[in-house]
XYZ file of C-alpha atoms in Angstrom:
756
model
C -97.699 67.331 -96.429
C -94.594 69.500 -96.537
C -90.854 69.206 -96.460
C -89.225 69.223 -93.045
C -86.430 71.665 -93.905
C -84.189 69.328 -91.969
C -81.059 67.730 -93.421
C -81.570 64.338 -91.777
C -85.087 64.101 -93.154
C -84.925 65.875 -96.500
C -81.556 64.458 -97.577
C -81.251 61.196 -95.625
C -84.929 60.183 -95.225
C -84.562 59.475 -91.521
C -88.277 60.015 -90.963
C -89.239 57.027 -93.138
C -90.443 53.893 -91.290
C -87.889 51.687 -93.039
C -85.021 53.716 -91.538
C -85.670 52.506 -87.984
C -82.528 50.338 -88.097
C -80.418 52.911 -89.949
C -77.202 54.282 -88.485
C -75.419 57.377 -89.786
C -71.617 57.256 -89.962
C -69.889 60.615 -90.379
C -66.382 61.169 -91.755
C -63.785 62.430 -89.287
C -60.325 63.915 -89.657
C -57.987 61.622 -91.679
C -55.430 59.707 -89.658
C -52.996 58.621 -92.343
C -51.828 59.139 -95.905
C -49.833 56.984 -98.302
C -48.982 56.770 -101.982
C -48.874 53.615 -104.100
C -46.478 52.671 -106.867
C -49.260 52.990 -109.461
C -49.537 56.711 -108.701
C -52.601 56.665 -106.439
C -52.757 58.326 -103.055
C -54.769 56.980 -100.124
C -56.239 58.725 -97.121
C -57.234 56.752 -94.048
C -60.545 58.228 -92.929
C -62.244 57.193 -89.684
C -66.053 57.300 -89.591
C -67.948 57.788 -86.360
C -71.412 56.344 -85.740
C -74.060 58.848 -84.700
C -76.805 58.354 -82.169
C -80.254 57.671 -83.524
C -82.549 60.638 -83.602
C -82.989 63.873 -85.477
C -79.852 65.548 -84.181
C -76.261 64.733 -85.075
C -74.426 63.462 -82.036
C -71.519 61.034 -81.970
C -72.190 57.654 -80.393
C -68.930 57.141 -78.525
C -70.021 53.673 -77.416
C -69.499 52.405 -80.966
C -65.930 52.150 -82.202
C -64.933 54.123 -85.246
C -64.495 52.367 -88.580
C -61.630 53.264 -90.898
C -61.881 53.288 -94.687
C -59.455 54.157 -97.451
C -60.261 57.039 -99.761
C -58.417 56.482 -103.022
C -57.291 59.624 -104.840
C -56.361 59.265 -108.496
C -55.404 62.024 -110.949
C -56.122 61.619 -114.659
C -53.947 64.027 -116.588
C -53.917 67.650 -115.533
C -57.643 68.268 -115.009
C -59.449 65.333 -113.368
C -59.408 63.956 -109.830
C -61.159 60.741 -108.870
C -62.218 60.076 -105.279
C -63.274 56.499 -104.554
C -64.338 54.976 -101.263
C -66.186 51.732 -100.564
C -67.955 50.995 -97.295
C -68.134 47.278 -98.081
C -65.847 44.863 -99.928
C -66.522 46.368 -103.363
C -64.371 48.871 -105.214
C -64.557 51.303 -108.135
C -65.714 49.706 -111.384
C -63.272 50.569 -114.154
C -65.187 48.287 -116.565
C -68.414 50.220 -116.130
C -70.350 50.801 -119.385
C -70.623 54.451 -118.354
C -66.883 54.900 -118.832
C -65.053 55.121 -122.132
C -61.806 56.748 -121.125
C -59.816 58.524 -123.793
C -56.257 57.374 -124.393
C -55.028 60.815 -123.334
C -56.199 60.240 -119.757
C -52.905 59.119 -118.270
C -52.815 58.388 -114.551
C -50.538 60.912 -112.865
C -48.130 59.882 -110.109
C -49.141 61.529 -106.850
C -46.970 62.265 -103.840
C -47.835 63.484 -100.355
C -46.137 66.247 -98.410
C -46.592 67.347 -94.810
C -47.377 71.016 -94.187
C -47.960 73.119 -91.087
C -51.709 72.562 -91.377
C -51.865 68.999 -92.681
C -50.965 67.358 -95.986
C -50.736 68.316 -99.627
C -50.967 65.948 -102.567
C -49.064 66.987 -105.668
C -48.591 65.378 -109.069
C -45.387 64.698 -110.986
C -45.470 68.249 -112.403
C -45.636 69.669 -108.856
C -49.227 70.803 -109.358
C -51.247 70.975 -106.158
C -54.181 68.533 -106.489
C -55.440 68.230 -102.906
C -54.992 69.946 -99.564
C -55.961 68.113 -96.373
C -56.540 70.361 -93.379
C -55.746 68.721 -90.043
C -55.317 71.879 -87.985
C -57.677 72.905 -85.224
C -59.475 76.182 -85.830
C -58.267 78.913 -83.439
C -60.724 79.770 -80.682
C -61.027 82.132 -77.719
C -62.936 80.392 -74.946
C -65.534 82.509 -73.176
C -68.553 80.170 -72.922
C -69.317 76.476 -72.483
C -72.981 76.811 -73.473
C -72.396 74.604 -76.515
C -69.939 71.719 -76.897
C -67.114 72.041 -79.412
C -67.817 70.700 -82.906
C -66.923 67.140 -83.743
C -63.900 66.767 -85.968
C -64.729 66.412 -89.637
C -63.253 65.782 -93.053
C -61.797 69.069 -94.322
C -60.383 68.658 -97.834
C -59.818 71.123 -100.659
C -59.506 69.698 -104.170
C -57.700 71.262 -107.124
C -58.771 69.102 -110.078
C -56.793 71.184 -112.589
C -54.181 72.476 -110.153
C -55.889 75.877 -109.976
C -59.628 75.662 -109.381
C -60.448 75.277 -105.688
C -63.254 72.802 -104.953
C -63.576 72.242 -101.171
C -65.690 69.613 -99.504
C -68.281 71.271 -97.270
C -66.665 70.730 -93.873
C -68.622 72.746 -91.290
C -72.154 73.208 -92.595
C -73.879 73.464 -89.237
C -75.753 75.797 -86.908
C -74.725 74.339 -83.569
C -72.838 71.030 -83.434
C -75.964 68.861 -83.492
C -77.693 70.644 -86.373
C -76.140 70.057 -89.794
C -77.305 71.037 -93.257
C -74.744 68.869 -95.061
C -71.735 66.661 -94.354
C -68.483 66.416 -96.264
C -68.793 62.642 -96.404
C -70.943 60.076 -94.632
C -72.732 56.795 -95.123
C -75.772 55.060 -93.698
C -75.942 51.462 -92.554
C -79.217 49.582 -92.582
C -79.262 46.665 -90.177
C -75.474 46.738 -90.155
C -75.037 46.768 -93.948
C -73.870 49.867 -95.906
C -76.950 51.177 -97.690
C -76.361 54.697 -99.038
C -73.551 57.244 -99.149
C -73.391 61.031 -98.935
C -71.017 63.730 -100.164
C -71.031 67.507 -100.074
C -69.048 70.244 -101.839
C -68.993 73.895 -100.879
C -71.289 76.151 -102.916
C -70.401 79.819 -103.159
C -73.148 82.394 -102.567
C -73.362 83.280 -106.265
C -72.413 79.897 -107.737
C -74.546 78.685 -110.637
C -75.297 75.070 -111.541
C -76.369 73.451 -114.809
C -76.521 70.020 -116.412
C -77.958 66.919 -114.662
C -79.456 65.694 -117.944
C -82.429 66.852 -119.960
C -83.740 69.079 -117.200
C -86.956 70.899 -118.049
C -86.010 73.851 -115.895
C -84.308 77.222 -115.942
C -80.645 77.239 -116.834
C -79.327 77.990 -113.343
C -80.312 75.048 -111.154
C -79.084 76.594 -107.895
C -81.760 76.164 -105.260
C -83.124 72.939 -106.757
C -83.134 69.335 -105.558
C -83.600 66.459 -107.981
C -83.921 62.705 -107.803
C -81.765 61.275 -110.581
C -84.100 58.404 -111.355
C -85.166 57.896 -114.945
C -88.887 57.898 -115.501
C -91.372 58.534 -118.254
C -91.362 62.327 -118.387
C -95.005 62.525 -119.514
C -94.222 65.828 -121.152
C -91.557 68.485 -120.765
C -92.936 70.742 -118.042
C -92.334 68.934 -114.765
C -89.543 67.622 -112.540
C -89.846 64.226 -114.209
C -87.040 63.484 -116.646
C -86.428 60.862 -119.325
C -82.711 61.613 -119.326
C -81.062 62.017 -115.945
C -77.284 62.351 -116.104
C -75.264 62.151 -112.841
C -73.200 65.181 -113.767
C -73.401 68.853 -112.956
C -71.367 71.866 -114.050
C -70.822 75.011 -111.996
C -69.724 78.567 -112.669
C -66.597 78.077 -110.533
C -66.052 76.296 -113.019
C -65.832 72.597 -112.346
C -67.874 69.538 -113.145
C -68.809 66.601 -110.955
C -69.486 63.179 -112.444
C -71.053 60.806 -109.939
C -69.984 57.444 -111.319
C -73.013 55.401 -110.349
C -76.223 54.095 -111.860
C -77.989 54.058 -108.489
C -80.764 56.479 -107.677
C -79.255 59.758 -106.510
C -80.733 62.689 -104.624
C -78.849 65.771 -105.806
C -79.359 69.044 -103.950
C -77.681 72.057 -105.544
C -77.484 74.866 -102.994
C -80.980 73.960 -101.858
C -81.183 71.815 -98.706
C -78.165 73.902 -97.765
C -77.515 77.066 -99.748
C -73.797 76.600 -99.125
C -73.540 73.000 -100.334
C -73.888 70.947 -103.496
C -74.614 67.556 -102.013
C -75.698 64.148 -103.142
C -77.067 60.979 -101.602
C -76.191 57.868 -103.624
C -78.198 54.717 -102.952
C -75.278 52.314 -102.884
C -72.437 51.307 -100.586
C -69.739 53.697 -101.727
C -68.772 56.782 -103.668
C -66.890 57.139 -106.939
C -66.630 60.840 -107.794
C -64.804 62.455 -110.700
C -64.104 66.126 -110.018
C -63.402 67.763 -113.360
C -61.569 71.018 -113.985
C -60.357 72.737 -117.104
C -60.706 76.445 -116.452
C -63.610 77.020 -118.862
C -67.069 75.569 -119.450
C -66.253 73.999 -122.811
C -63.021 72.486 -121.491
C -64.788 70.976 -118.475
C -67.332 69.419 -120.844
C -64.524 68.154 -123.071
C -62.885 66.511 -120.072
C -66.195 64.916 -119.093
C -66.422 63.405 -122.573
C -62.864 62.140 -122.197
C -64.211 60.074 -119.298
C -67.555 58.892 -120.635
C -67.017 58.962 -124.378
C -67.391 61.246 -127.351
C -70.483 61.291 -129.574
C -70.097 59.497 -132.877
C -70.777 61.220 -136.176
C -74.170 60.964 -137.845
C -74.987 60.399 -141.540
C -75.679 63.405 -143.742
C -79.219 62.279 -144.539
C -80.128 62.500 -140.843
C -79.853 66.304 -141.053
C -82.789 66.402 -143.457
C -86.456 66.667 -142.522
C -88.046 63.701 -140.738
C -91.810 63.297 -141.174
C -93.869 61.214 -138.781
C -97.078 60.971 -136.823
C -98.556 58.531 -134.331
C -98.997 56.706 -136.641
C -99.050 55.685 -140.294
C -100.906 52.386 -140.598
C -100.225 51.167 -144.123
C -97.886 51.255 -147.076
C -100.568 53.031 -149.075
C -100.796 55.800 -146.495
C -97.025 56.290 -146.407
C -96.794 56.360 -150.201
C -99.473 59.051 -150.258
C -97.536 61.179 -147.771
C -94.327 60.705 -149.771
C -96.043 61.749 -152.979
C -97.735 64.805 -151.484
C -94.496 66.067 -149.948
C -92.692 65.825 -153.272
C -95.588 67.365 -155.203
C -95.752 70.178 -152.674
C -92.016 70.901 -152.983
C -91.358 70.064 -149.319
C -87.793 68.677 -149.125
C -87.704 65.611 -146.890
C -85.377 62.675 -146.198
C -87.080 60.427 -143.653
C -90.510 58.875 -143.317
C -90.902 57.317 -139.892
C -93.284 54.467 -139.144
C -94.348 54.673 -135.529
C -96.489 52.162 -133.632
C -98.664 51.011 -136.527
C -96.469 48.812 -138.744
C -97.104 45.583 -136.794
C -100.001 43.161 -137.113
C -101.546 44.923 -134.116
C -100.872 48.549 -133.217
C -98.286 48.869 -130.402
C -97.707 45.094 -130.096
C -94.018 45.151 -130.949
C -93.057 41.853 -132.613
C -90.433 43.374 -134.927
C -92.311 42.192 -138.035
C -94.290 44.104 -140.652
C -97.987 43.415 -140.995
C -98.133 41.584 -144.329
C -101.725 42.696 -144.697
C -100.944 46.422 -144.607
C -97.319 46.224 -145.789
C -97.501 43.266 -148.201
C -93.975 43.645 -149.582
C -91.895 45.691 -147.122
C -88.631 45.139 -149.000
C -90.053 46.582 -152.218
C -91.776 49.378 -150.315
C -88.516 50.398 -148.621
C -86.627 50.241 -151.924
C -89.216 52.396 -153.671
C -88.950 54.969 -150.911
C -85.156 54.933 -151.188
C -85.401 55.478 -154.934
C -87.477 58.581 -154.221
C -84.933 59.886 -151.708
C -86.654 58.726 -148.513
C -85.225 56.643 -145.691
C -87.589 54.532 -143.625
C -87.136 54.406 -139.849
C -89.105 52.216 -137.449
C -90.513 52.542 -133.935
C -90.152 49.745 -131.399
C -89.789 49.330 -127.659
C -88.203 46.895 -125.187
C -91.473 46.125 -123.373
C -93.414 42.957 -124.188
C -96.986 42.146 -123.266
C -98.198 38.611 -122.709
C -100.151 38.841 -125.942
C -96.913 39.238 -127.881
C -96.140 36.000 -129.748
C -92.479 36.279 -128.683
C -93.225 36.680 -124.990
C -93.314 33.081 -123.728
C -90.189 32.036 -125.612
C -88.307 35.158 -124.553
C -89.202 34.630 -120.892
C -88.283 30.948 -121.038
C -84.835 31.728 -122.463
C -84.221 34.604 -120.066
C -84.260 37.273 -122.771
C -87.188 39.020 -121.099
C -87.414 39.503 -117.349
C -91.045 38.807 -116.567
C -92.852 40.755 -113.907
C -93.885 37.975 -111.505
C -97.515 37.792 -110.532
C -98.823 40.808 -112.400
C -98.717 42.885 -115.534
C -98.385 46.635 -115.549
C -98.968 49.726 -117.627
C -96.182 52.098 -118.545
C -96.753 55.845 -118.710
C -96.945 56.790 -122.376
C -97.857 53.384 -123.814
C -101.262 54.316 -125.193
C -102.228 50.782 -126.201
C -104.551 48.455 -124.322
C -101.789 45.905 -123.737
C -100.393 45.291 -120.276
C -96.610 44.970 -120.062
C -95.524 41.537 -118.891
C -91.772 42.086 -118.984
C -88.825 43.931 -120.433
C -85.810 42.776 -122.388
C -82.927 42.156 -119.997
C -80.050 44.083 -121.565
C -77.784 42.986 -118.715
C -77.975 39.496 -120.263
C -75.549 39.151 -123.229
C -77.741 36.448 -124.784
C -80.752 38.743 -124.633
C -78.735 41.482 -126.337
C -77.756 39.081 -129.117
C -81.379 38.002 -129.571
C -82.602 41.602 -129.658
C -79.942 42.586 -132.166
C -80.959 39.697 -134.419
C -84.500 41.103 -134.527
C -83.202 44.514 -135.575
C -80.646 43.106 -137.997
C -83.353 41.456 -140.082
C -85.141 44.797 -140.447
C -81.963 46.727 -141.158
C -81.039 44.265 -143.900
C -84.395 45.014 -145.520
C -83.170 48.580 -145.912
C -84.532 50.214 -142.759
C -82.238 53.159 -142.022
C -82.610 53.556 -138.252
C -84.518 52.337 -135.215
C -86.454 54.447 -132.742
C -85.478 53.123 -129.311
C -88.527 54.375 -127.471
C -89.080 53.989 -123.720
C -86.305 52.492 -121.574
C -86.948 54.676 -118.527
C -88.905 52.302 -116.298
C -88.171 48.860 -114.899
C -90.045 46.131 -113.049
C -88.144 46.055 -109.759
C -89.535 42.681 -108.710
C -88.407 40.952 -111.910
C -85.150 39.014 -112.055
C -82.354 40.428 -114.191
C -78.713 39.454 -114.479
C -77.918 42.668 -112.613
C -79.629 44.009 -109.482
C -82.650 46.030 -110.560
C -81.585 49.024 -108.462
C -78.305 49.147 -110.386
C -79.846 48.355 -113.776
C -82.709 50.860 -113.700
C -80.865 54.029 -114.735
C -78.269 52.052 -116.699
C -80.955 50.348 -118.759
C -81.218 53.168 -121.294
C -77.482 53.061 -122.005
C -77.395 49.281 -122.495
C -80.543 49.355 -124.645
C -79.276 52.113 -126.898
C -75.807 50.632 -127.205
C -77.302 47.370 -128.445
C -79.422 49.107 -131.088
C -76.717 51.536 -132.175
C -74.021 48.912 -132.574
C -76.110 46.541 -134.702
C -77.284 49.484 -136.822
C -73.727 50.617 -137.463
C -72.561 47.067 -138.142
C -75.389 46.373 -140.588
C -75.785 49.707 -142.386
C -72.359 51.268 -141.904
C -73.922 54.332 -140.254
C -74.646 54.394 -136.541
C -77.879 56.181 -135.667
C -80.831 55.633 -133.362
C -83.713 57.829 -132.188
C -83.772 57.533 -128.399
C -85.781 58.993 -125.540
C -84.141 57.822 -122.294
C -80.490 58.303 -121.304
C -77.835 57.925 -118.640
C -74.153 58.800 -118.484
C -72.400 57.520 -121.604
C -75.494 57.576 -123.817
C -74.065 60.534 -125.733
C -71.836 58.009 -127.535
C -74.908 56.655 -129.332
C -76.736 59.514 -131.074
C -79.275 60.686 -131.317
C -81.819 61.619 -128.647
C -85.052 63.553 -128.738
C -86.925 65.431 -126.050
C -89.937 63.224 -125.500
C -93.648 63.894 -125.501
C -94.063 67.661 -125.334
C -97.435 69.380 -125.365
C -98.459 71.356 -128.451
C -98.332 74.584 -126.459
C -96.008 77.531 -126.049
C -94.791 76.176 -122.728
C -94.161 72.844 -124.424
C -91.894 74.648 -126.887
C -90.099 76.571 -124.126
C -89.696 73.477 -121.941
C -88.263 71.521 -124.854
C -85.586 74.155 -125.416
C -84.682 74.215 -121.728
C -84.255 70.451 -121.764
C -82.095 70.569 -124.881
C -79.770 73.192 -123.417
C -79.270 71.229 -120.195
C -78.650 68.031 -122.167
C -75.969 69.856 -124.150
C -74.441 70.788 -120.792
C -74.453 67.081 -119.881
C -72.198 65.802 -122.660
C -74.612 65.343 -125.580
C -73.866 66.775 -129.027
C -77.044 65.968 -130.970
C -80.651 66.453 -129.900
C -84.095 66.903 -131.378
C -87.715 67.450 -130.371
C -91.155 66.751 -131.763
C -92.246 69.593 -134.045
C -94.742 71.170 -133.296
C -95.181 69.305 -130.021
C -96.368 65.743 -129.509
C -99.829 65.784 -127.952
C -102.815 68.042 -128.212
C -104.276 70.201 -125.445
C -106.912 69.829 -124.122
C -107.807 66.818 -126.281
C -104.745 64.577 -126.301
C -105.328 63.062 -129.747
C -107.650 65.506 -131.471
C -106.556 69.033 -130.529
C -104.339 70.020 -133.442
C -101.519 72.548 -133.033
C -102.387 76.144 -133.849
C -100.967 77.527 -137.088
C -98.694 80.073 -135.433
C -97.330 77.482 -132.995
C -96.665 75.153 -135.924
C -94.622 77.844 -137.671
C -92.730 79.000 -134.573
C -91.826 75.437 -133.632
C -90.757 74.789 -137.226
C -88.392 77.756 -137.015
C -86.894 76.374 -133.802
C -86.615 72.940 -135.413
C -84.763 74.238 -138.462
C -82.091 75.536 -136.086
C -81.792 72.269 -134.138
C -79.305 69.526 -134.924
C -82.100 67.208 -136.089
C -85.502 68.154 -137.376
C -88.488 65.815 -136.965
C -92.245 66.285 -137.128
C -94.241 63.919 -134.932
C -97.381 63.868 -132.858
C -100.791 62.505 -132.092
C -102.495 64.186 -135.056
C -101.319 64.768 -138.640
C -98.159 66.842 -138.889
C -97.669 67.079 -142.666
C -97.475 70.753 -143.694
C -100.063 70.380 -146.451
C -102.583 69.614 -143.677
C -102.109 73.256 -142.583
C -102.811 75.145 -145.829
C -102.829 78.664 -144.337
C -99.161 78.354 -143.350
C -97.912 75.682 -145.757
C -95.861 78.092 -147.865
C -94.106 79.601 -144.838
C -93.209 76.092 -143.695
C -92.027 75.171 -147.187
C -89.605 78.108 -147.221
C -88.198 77.214 -143.803
C -87.639 73.655 -144.965
C -85.726 75.031 -147.932
C -83.623 77.133 -145.583
C -82.887 73.980 -143.610
C -81.555 72.223 -146.704
C -79.482 75.239 -147.702
C -77.832 74.947 -144.265
C -76.974 71.234 -144.612
C -73.262 71.946 -145.360
C -73.099 74.058 -142.196
C -74.790 71.310 -140.190
C -72.327 68.721 -141.477
C -69.370 70.997 -140.732
C -70.562 71.800 -137.222
C -71.522 68.209 -136.478
C -68.053 66.986 -137.348
C -66.569 69.729 -135.183
C -68.620 69.316 -132.015
C -68.061 65.563 -131.689
C -64.354 66.204 -131.109
C -64.829 69.002 -128.561
C -66.951 69.602 -125.477
C -69.613 71.431 -127.458
C -73.147 70.451 -128.462
C -74.883 71.703 -131.592
C -77.301 73.752 -129.449
C -75.004 75.736 -127.204
C -76.112 77.609 -124.120
C -74.618 81.093 -124.156
C -72.299 80.191 -121.265
C -70.201 78.062 -123.616
C -68.991 81.327 -125.134
C -69.681 83.934 -122.431
C -69.263 82.238 -119.058
C -67.889 85.451 -117.520
C -71.148 87.257 -118.303
C -73.516 86.629 -115.349
C -76.540 87.334 -117.542
C -75.775 84.354 -119.748
C -76.108 81.935 -116.820
C -79.804 82.805 -116.689
C -80.750 82.708 -120.379
C -82.572 79.523 -121.348
C -84.633 80.732 -124.308
C -81.884 81.503 -126.816
C -78.714 79.730 -127.868
C -75.824 79.463 -130.267
C -76.521 77.099 -133.144
C -73.022 75.952 -133.951
C -70.425 78.680 -133.712
C -72.047 81.236 -136.028
C -75.759 81.706 -135.285
C -77.481 83.204 -132.258
C -81.068 81.942 -132.256
C -83.960 83.312 -130.191
C -87.160 81.303 -130.779
C -90.516 83.006 -130.389
C -92.526 81.294 -127.638
C -95.743 83.304 -127.678
C -98.555 84.168 -130.043
C -97.843 87.899 -130.260
C -94.447 87.496 -131.930
C -92.639 89.759 -129.455
C -89.652 88.982 -127.259
C -86.511 90.466 -125.729
C -83.185 89.269 -127.114
C -79.846 89.421 -125.339
C -76.876 90.070 -127.621
C -73.703 88.857 -125.883
C -70.371 90.600 -126.268
C -69.091 90.961 -129.809
C -70.291 92.255 -133.146
C -73.402 90.799 -134.695
C -75.263 90.845 -137.994
C -79.041 90.675 -138.256
C -79.712 87.605 -140.421
C -82.769 89.148 -142.087
C -81.648 92.735 -142.704
C -77.849 92.627 -142.616
C -77.792 95.386 -139.996
C -74.640 95.447 -137.854
C -75.157 95.428 -134.085
C -72.904 95.703 -131.053
C -73.327 93.162 -128.267
C -73.387 93.231 -124.461
C -76.925 94.592 -124.481
C -80.592 93.748 -124.597
C -82.774 94.332 -127.623
C -86.153 95.019 -126.069
C -89.574 94.079 -127.440
C -88.392 92.788 -130.796
C -91.472 92.279 -132.989
C -91.230 89.541 -135.595
C -93.742 88.706 -138.324
C -94.804 85.072 -138.424
C -92.410 84.437 -141.314
C -89.330 85.438 -139.292
C -87.607 84.449 -136.050
C -84.849 86.514 -134.378
C -81.549 85.221 -135.776
C -78.192 86.958 -135.483
C -74.854 85.905 -136.903
C -71.363 86.557 -135.614
C -69.789 89.355 -137.605
C -67.242 87.843 -139.971
C -68.684 84.315 -139.778
C -68.211 82.224 -142.898
C -71.090 79.795 -143.291
C -71.117 77.061 -145.959
C -74.397 77.108 -147.883
C -75.809 74.749 -150.507
C -76.778 77.111 -153.327
C -79.303 74.914 -155.176
C -82.846 73.845 -154.273
C -83.130 70.112 -153.566
C -85.766 67.586 -152.556
C -83.512 65.468 -150.342
C -79.887 65.178 -149.253
C -79.195 62.602 -151.985
C -79.244 65.578 -154.358
C -76.644 67.504 -152.357
C -73.032 67.479 -153.489
C -71.170 69.017 -150.574
C -68.311 69.939 -152.886
C -70.644 72.513 -154.467
C -71.216 74.372 -151.201
C -70.402 78.080 -151.255
C -69.299 80.332 -148.418
C -71.633 83.084 -147.249
C -69.715 85.708 -145.264
C -71.573 87.820 -142.724
C -69.650 91.093 -142.831
C -70.164 94.533 -144.333
C -70.862 92.930 -147.707
C -73.916 91.094 -146.377
C -77.127 92.963 -147.192
C -79.702 90.640 -145.675
C -81.032 87.165 -146.374
C -83.158 88.014 -149.398
C -80.220 89.803 -151.072
C -77.815 86.899 -150.508
C -77.401 83.534 -152.200
C -80.034 82.261 -149.766
C -82.564 84.602 -151.310
C -82.432 82.679 -154.579
C -83.721 79.576 -152.759
C -85.721 80.837 -149.786
C -88.576 83.317 -150.140
C -89.091 84.680 -146.648
C-alpha cells in the first residue's frame, strides 16, 4: 500500500514476483580505453553480479562480464554514451533521430593522467574524465567493509559543463540509492538497464513531455509510458518525451522507445536516474551553456519543427460533434453574421455513417455532396478538418480486410475499450504503423479525403497498444514510438497532397515535434483544467516542441461530462489564454460557439479580433522559433535562467519574444504577476514598469488579462478588421512599437479594431 523507499524496490522492482530469476549487474572501474579511426572512444567496463536479496553485495562466485561503452562527440556540445548488454548496438536509423548536417562527429583521443584518463576532442576540449584513483582513507575501524569499486566518470558535453555520473550514492556499502550504471538479467538474458547522474542540492529539472505538473520536476518520479491522459490534472500523460533539462544546464535525451522510469532527485535526492526496459543504454548528454541552446542542440538530434500554414493561426471552431452538413453550414453562417473571424470548422466524430466508427468516408445521408460542401466552405473562407483514429472495431467494414492483409494488428481473443473513446464500439485492433504496407494503405485513405479539399487531419489517440497483438515490431518497442509513426504517416501525406504539412495530434514521443501540431488533450472545463493545460504546454515547449494548442474553454463538463457547460467567466479567461497560444481552437462536449454564450459574446468577439490583428506577429514568430530551440509559448527560464524565481513559475510565459502573458485562473480576477528583469510596458495602459519584482494582487476586469510587452518591442500588426486569414495581406502589416510613444491598447492602431 505504500512505496518502500528502497532503491532496489522502487527503482528496480525487485519485490515483484516476476523478478525471482533477476540478477543485478553493477558497473565497476573501467579496465581499458581505446580510440577508433572513426573518432569514437571506447571504455572497457567490467560488471559484477550481485547476490540476490534486498542489499547490494557482490557475488564473487560469478565472473565479471566486460562490455564496451562507446563515447561519441557530435560537434562541440553533445556526447553520446552507448552500451549494449546483448548483441545489439545503437540504432542510428531510429525514427526518433533526424540529425542536422552540422552535427559532425569529432575525433576523440585519450590521455593518461595521475588519477585516470581524460578524453579530449580535436580542439583539445575536455569531454570526459575517468577517475581510477582510490579515495584517500585513514583506517581506524573495520566495522564496515570498504565500498565496492564503481564507475566514476565526469562528462563535459560542451567542454565546460560538468555532468558526473552518480558514483557513490550509498549509506553503507550494501545500501544504495542509485548506481552510475547497471543492468538486470532475467533468466540469464539482459532485461533492463540503469543509469544515474549526479543531482546538485538546488538543481532544477523540467521537460519530460507534456507534464501536467509544476515547472520544477525535482523530487518527482515518472513512468515514461504513453497513455490516455484522461484529462490534464494527473500523472498520466499523452506525450511522454525521454528528455529532461536541468538548471546546470544540460539536457539528457534517452534514445529509446521502451518504457522508462525516470526519477529526478526523488528516489535519491542526489541523483537523476532512469531505468530503461531494454538491453542497453543510448544516452545523449547535451550541453550548450544556456537553456535555449541546449534545446536547440536537442532539436539538432531529433529534428526541427516544420512551418505551419498561415490559415492555421486563425480561429478553429469545433465541438464533439457536428453531425450534418446542414449543422455545419448553420455554424458557419452564424459566425460570419456575428462578426466572429474564423478560419477552420472541424468535424469531429460525427461525419461517418455511424458516430465514432471511423471508416474514412462521409455519411452520404448527412453529407450528401462532401466535395461541394467543402468547396462552399472554402469560398466563405473556412477550411474543413476531420477527426479520425487508428483504432478499428470489428463492426468497421474495413476491419476484416485490414486484419487479413496485416494492416491492422488484431487483439487476439478479445476486444477492448480505450480510455476516451466514448462510443459503444469495442476496439478489435490498431493500424500497425511499423508495417510499411499498412502505412501506405492508411495514407491512401487520407489522400482521398485531402484531394476532396480537406485541409488537415486530426490524428486522435495513438497512446495505447494491444500488447498481445502481433506487429512488425515488438509491442514493447512500438508502444511509445507508435505516436511518432502514426503522425509521420498523416503529416507526410497531408504535405504531399495539399502542399502544407499540418496535423492535429494528441500523443507524442521524441521526434514528434517535426510534425506539428499537437494539442493538450481532454481538459476539464474548470480553473484547474486551465492551469493544468498551461503547465503541460510549458513542459512540452521544454521538450522540443514549437507549436501547441488546447481545447478552449476545456473539453468536458464537470460534474456532468456532456451537459455541464463552461461558466461564462471561464469561457472568457480561457479564450484570453487561447488568443496568446500558437494555435487557437474551441472544442468540447457541449456547444462552444460564442453566440451560444450571449452574455459574453461581445467580449469574445473582441478577443478574436485581437487574435487576427496579431496574425503577422504569429507568422513572424512561428518562422523564427522553428529554426531555434524556442517554442511559441516560452517558459520564463528561456530568457531568465539565472533568476531562481523563474524556475518555479508555471502560470505565466513569454508569447514569442515580445509578450509576457499571465492568464487568470480563478473567478475573482486577481493574481500575482512576476515581472522578470528588464523594462516592461503594460499592454492595456502603456504604463512603463521595471522588472525583477512581483506585482501583487493585480485585479483585472473580465475583459482584460495581464499582458506586458518588452519595452522597445516592435510587433507587426494587421491594421484592418477581417473575417478570415484569406483577407490578410501580410505586406500591409504595420509595426506597433512599445516605447514611450505607446499610450495603451485603445489609443493605438489596435484600438481601431479591438474594443476592449
